[in-house]
Short mmCIF file of C-alpha atoms in Angstrom, two decimals:
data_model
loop_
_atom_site.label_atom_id
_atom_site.label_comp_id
_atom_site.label_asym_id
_atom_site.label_seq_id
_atom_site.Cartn_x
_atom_site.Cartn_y
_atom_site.Cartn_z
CA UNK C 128 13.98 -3.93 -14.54
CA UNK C 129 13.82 -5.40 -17.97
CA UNK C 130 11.78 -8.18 -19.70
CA UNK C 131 13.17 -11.70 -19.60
CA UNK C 132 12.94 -13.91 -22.42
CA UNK C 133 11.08 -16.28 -20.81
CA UNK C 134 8.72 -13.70 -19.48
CA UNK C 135 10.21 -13.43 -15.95
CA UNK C 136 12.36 -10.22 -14.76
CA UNK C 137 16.05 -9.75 -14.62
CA UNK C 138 17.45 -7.39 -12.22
CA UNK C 139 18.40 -9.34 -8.69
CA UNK C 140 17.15 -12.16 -7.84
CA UNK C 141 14.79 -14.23 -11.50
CA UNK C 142 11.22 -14.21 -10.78
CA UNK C 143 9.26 -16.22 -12.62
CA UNK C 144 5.25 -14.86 -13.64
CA UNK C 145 2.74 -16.56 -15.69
CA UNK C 146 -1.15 -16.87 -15.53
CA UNK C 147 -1.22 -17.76 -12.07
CA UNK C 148 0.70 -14.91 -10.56
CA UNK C 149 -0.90 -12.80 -8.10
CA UNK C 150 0.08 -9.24 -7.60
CA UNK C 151 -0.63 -6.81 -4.38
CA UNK C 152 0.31 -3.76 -5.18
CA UNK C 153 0.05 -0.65 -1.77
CA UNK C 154 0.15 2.80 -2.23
CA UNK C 155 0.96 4.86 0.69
CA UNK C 156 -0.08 9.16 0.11
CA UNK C 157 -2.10 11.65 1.51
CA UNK C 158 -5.65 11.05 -0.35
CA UNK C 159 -6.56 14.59 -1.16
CA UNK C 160 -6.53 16.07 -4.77
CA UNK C 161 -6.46 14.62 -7.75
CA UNK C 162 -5.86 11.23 -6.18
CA UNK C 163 -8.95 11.49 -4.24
CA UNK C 164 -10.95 12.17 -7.48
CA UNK C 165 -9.17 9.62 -9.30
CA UNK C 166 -9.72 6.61 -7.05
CA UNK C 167 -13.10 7.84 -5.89
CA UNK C 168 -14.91 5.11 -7.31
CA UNK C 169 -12.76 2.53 -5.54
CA UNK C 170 -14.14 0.06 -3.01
CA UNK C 171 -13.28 1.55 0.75
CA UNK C 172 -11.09 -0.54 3.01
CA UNK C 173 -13.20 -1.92 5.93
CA UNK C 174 -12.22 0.53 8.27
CA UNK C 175 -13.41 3.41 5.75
CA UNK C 176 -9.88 5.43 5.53
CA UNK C 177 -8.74 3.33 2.66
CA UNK C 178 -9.47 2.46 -1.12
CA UNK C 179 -9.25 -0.95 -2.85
CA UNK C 180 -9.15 -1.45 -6.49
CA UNK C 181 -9.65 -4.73 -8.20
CA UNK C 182 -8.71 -4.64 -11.56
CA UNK C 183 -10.67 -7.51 -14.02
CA UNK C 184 -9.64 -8.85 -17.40
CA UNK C 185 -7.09 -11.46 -16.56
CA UNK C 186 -5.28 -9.51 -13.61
CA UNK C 187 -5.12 -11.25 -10.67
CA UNK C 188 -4.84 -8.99 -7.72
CA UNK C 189 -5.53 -5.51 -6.07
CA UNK C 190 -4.64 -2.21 -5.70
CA UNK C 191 -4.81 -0.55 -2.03
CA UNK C 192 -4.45 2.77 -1.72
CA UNK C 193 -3.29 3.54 2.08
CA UNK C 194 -3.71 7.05 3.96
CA UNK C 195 -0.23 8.13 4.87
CA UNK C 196 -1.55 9.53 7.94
CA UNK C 197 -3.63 6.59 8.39
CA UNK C 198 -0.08 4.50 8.22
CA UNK C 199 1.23 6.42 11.30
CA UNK C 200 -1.53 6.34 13.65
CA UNK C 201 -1.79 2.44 13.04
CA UNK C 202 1.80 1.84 13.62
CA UNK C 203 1.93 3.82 16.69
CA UNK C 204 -1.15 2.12 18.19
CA UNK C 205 0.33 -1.32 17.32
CA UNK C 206 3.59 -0.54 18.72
CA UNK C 207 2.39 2.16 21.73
CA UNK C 208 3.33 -0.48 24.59
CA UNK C 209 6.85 -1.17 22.97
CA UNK C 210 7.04 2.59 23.27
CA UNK C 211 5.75 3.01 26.91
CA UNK C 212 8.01 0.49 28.25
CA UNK C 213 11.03 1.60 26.60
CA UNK C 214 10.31 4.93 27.60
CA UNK C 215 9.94 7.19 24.09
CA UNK C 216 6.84 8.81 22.98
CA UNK C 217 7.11 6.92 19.56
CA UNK C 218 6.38 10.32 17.68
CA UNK C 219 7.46 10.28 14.19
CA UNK C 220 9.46 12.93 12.32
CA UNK C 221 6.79 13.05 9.19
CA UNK C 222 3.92 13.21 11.65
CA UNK C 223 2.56 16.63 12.16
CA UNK C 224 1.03 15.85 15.61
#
């Protein structure tokens, strides 16, 4: 992606930013390491398994920092009567239950 001119970005589709654009950004990894230490000090998502950053000084926005095995089990509890009916466990590949 590179810097418009007119302070928008040009690869696909223009979109235009200024002072009122809002940004979500989601990270989805295992939070163990150095990436547990490093967002340690960020707010916890309401159900606990989660971290939310809100960065200050003109950004408009947050940072949420998703469990990748937290991902899965939500997905497969949303979906679990999809996968009942059509008759497939609705086990994942990258899951290692």
């Amino acid at each position: 992606m590179h810097p418009a001119k007119n302070g928008g970005i040009t690869k696909g589709r223009p979109i235009k930013l200024d002072q009122n654009t809002i940004f979500y950004c989601f990270i989805v990894a295992d939070i163990v390491g150095k990436l547990d230490e490093w967002t340690f000090s960020w707010q916890r998502t309401a159900d606990g398994r989660g971290r939310i950053y809100l960065p200050r000084d003109g950004f408009r926005g947050s940072i949420e920092l998703i469990g990748w095995d937290s991902l899965l089990s939500d997905a497969r509890g949303r979906n679990q009567a999809f996968f009942d009916r059509a008759g497939i466990s609705g086990k994942s590949f990258f899951s290692p239950e």
